[in-house]
Amino acid sequence: MFKTLRGNTGKELNHSGRSHLGETMQLEGDLRSSGSVDIAGLVNGNVFVSEIVIKETGSIRGLVEAANIEINGHVEGKISADSVIVGKNAVIKGDIFFKNTLKTEEGADIDGYIKRANNGKASTEEDIAIEEIVEKEKSVKPKVIPVVTHHKEAV
């Protein structure tokens, strides 16, 4: 459909470019890019990019997956990345999963779990031991001990 409007110049796409969603823009739906994206507006949907910077005015409601994420605005949803930087003005309502590094500045507001992903490595002995303890706690039922009360008789 668009080839007739632009014509075919034979050029290949430059995947290293940086895209920008401005403060006055709102996107309804998923955003996918093999390049870098700066978000200063609102995205109501999931974001799948190689690198993302969420500016102070930026907001995302949905899943965010990227190799590198820098958050200075608002995110409401799960975050998955190799490297995550959380700025002092960031407000996050959702879980953060990272593989390599997580940096948070003082003042950031995070309401969710933070977990380091396995990074493709086999579980360590410590991880396995912790999982076994958690599983044992779930499977052990508490003992019910009956309480017997004795009344003193008046003499």
Tab-separated table of N, CA, C and O in Angstrom, residues 22 30 33 36-38 44-45 61 70 74-75 86 92 97 106-107 114-115 117 123 138-139 142:
chain	number	residue	atom	x	y	z
A	22	GLY	N	6.534	12.244	21.017
A	22	GLY	CA	6.513	13.533	21.694
A	22	GLY	C	5.508	13.636	22.830
A	22	GLY	O	4.608	12.804	22.970
A	30	ASP	N	0.276	-1.657	20.502
A	30	ASP	CA	1.652	-2.080	20.743
A	30	ASP	C	2.633	-1.291	19.886
A	30	ASP	O	2.336	-0.904	18.762
A	33	SER	N	9.928	-1.885	17.633
A	33	SER	CA	10.998	-1.255	16.866
A	33	SER	C	12.295	-2.014	17.105
A	33	SER	O	12.578	-2.444	18.220
A	36	SER	N	16.079	2.335	18.701
A	36	SER	CA	15.900	2.982	19.996
A	36	SER	C	14.705	3.923	19.947
A	36	SER	O	14.430	4.536	18.920
A	37	VAL	N	14.005	4.045	21.082
A	37	VAL	CA	12.814	4.889	21.149
A	37	VAL	C	12.870	5.739	22.416
A	37	VAL	O	13.192	5.242	23.489
A	38	ASP	N	12.556	7.025	22.262
A	38	ASP	CA	12.387	7.932	23.394
A	38	ASP	C	10.898	8.192	23.538
A	38	ASP	O	10.241	8.563	22.565
A	44	ASN	N	-0.471	3.445	25.493
A	44	ASN	CA	-1.401	2.478	26.077
A	44	ASN	C	-1.266	1.188	25.299
A	44	ASN	O	-1.998	0.938	24.340
A	45	GLY	N	-0.294	0.373	25.674
A	45	GLY	CA	-0.032	-0.880	24.973
A	45	GLY	C	1.344	-1.386	25.337
A	45	GLY	O	2.085	-0.758	26.094
A	61	ARG	N	1.512	2.270	29.776
A	61	ARG	CA	0.606	1.339	30.454
A	61	ARG	C	0.626	0.044	29.671
A	61	ARG	O	-0.091	-0.110	28.682
A	70	GLU	N	15.774	2.909	30.301
A	70	GLU	CA	15.995	3.995	31.263
A	70	GLU	C	14.636	4.617	31.538
A	70	GLU	O	13.949	5.052	30.616
A	74	HIS	N	6.631	7.380	34.027
A	74	HIS	CA	5.716	6.423	34.649
A	74	HIS	C	5.615	5.145	33.822
A	74	HIS	O	5.515	5.207	32.596
A	75	VAL	N	5.602	4.005	34.510
A	75	VAL	CA	5.343	2.719	33.859
A	75	VAL	C	4.377	1.949	34.739
A	75	VAL	O	4.591	1.803	35.947
A	86	VAL	N	16.665	3.191	36.701
A	86	VAL	CA	15.465	3.832	37.233
A	86	VAL	C	15.878	5.183	37.806
A	86	VAL	O	16.620	5.250	38.779
A	92	ILE	N	6.987	3.464	39.126
A	92	ILE	CA	6.773	2.167	38.497
A	92	ILE	C	5.776	1.374	39.323
A	92	ILE	O	5.968	1.181	40.525
A	97	PHE	N	12.088	-7.266	35.891
A	97	PHE	CA	12.951	-8.423	35.688
A	97	PHE	C	14.150	-7.963	34.863
A	97	PHE	O	13.977	-7.406	33.788
A	106	GLU	N	18.006	7.457	44.183
A	106	GLU	CA	17.222	7.760	45.372
A	106	GLU	C	16.043	8.648	44.991
A	106	GLU	O	16.196	9.619	44.258
A	107	GLY	N	14.857	8.277	45.457
A	107	GLY	CA	13.654	9.039	45.159
A	107	GLY	C	12.706	8.311	44.222
A	107	GLY	O	11.549	8.688	44.096
A	114	ILE	N	11.210	-6.916	42.302
A	114	ILE	CA	12.404	-6.767	41.482
A	114	ILE	C	13.119	-8.106	41.518
A	114	ILE	O	13.426	-8.611	42.595
A	115	LYS	N	13.368	-8.686	40.340
A	115	LYS	CA	13.987	-10.007	40.299
A	115	LYS	C	15.025	-10.063	39.191
A	115	LYS	O	14.776	-9.600	38.090
A	117	ALA	N	16.788	-12.048	36.463
A	117	ALA	CA	16.493	-13.214	35.629
A	117	ALA	C	17.727	-14.107	35.593
A	117	ALA	O	18.840	-13.667	35.851
A	123	SER	N	20.551	-23.224	37.196
A	123	SER	CA	20.313	-22.828	38.583
A	123	SER	C	21.492	-23.223	39.455
A	123	SER	O	22.031	-24.320	39.333
A	138	LYS	N	5.378	-24.731	51.611
A	138	LYS	CA	4.046	-24.788	51.005
A	138	LYS	C	3.364	-26.124	51.289
A	138	LYS	O	2.161	-26.188	51.479
A	139	SER	N	4.157	-27.223	51.314
A	139	SER	CA	3.571	-28.546	51.466
A	139	SER	C	3.330	-28.944	52.921
A	139	SER	O	2.529	-29.820	53.201
A	142	PRO	N	0.214	-27.047	58.978
A	142	PRO	CA	0.419	-26.791	60.400
A	142	PRO	C	-0.329	-27.821	61.245
A	142	PRO	O	-1.411	-28.274	60.891
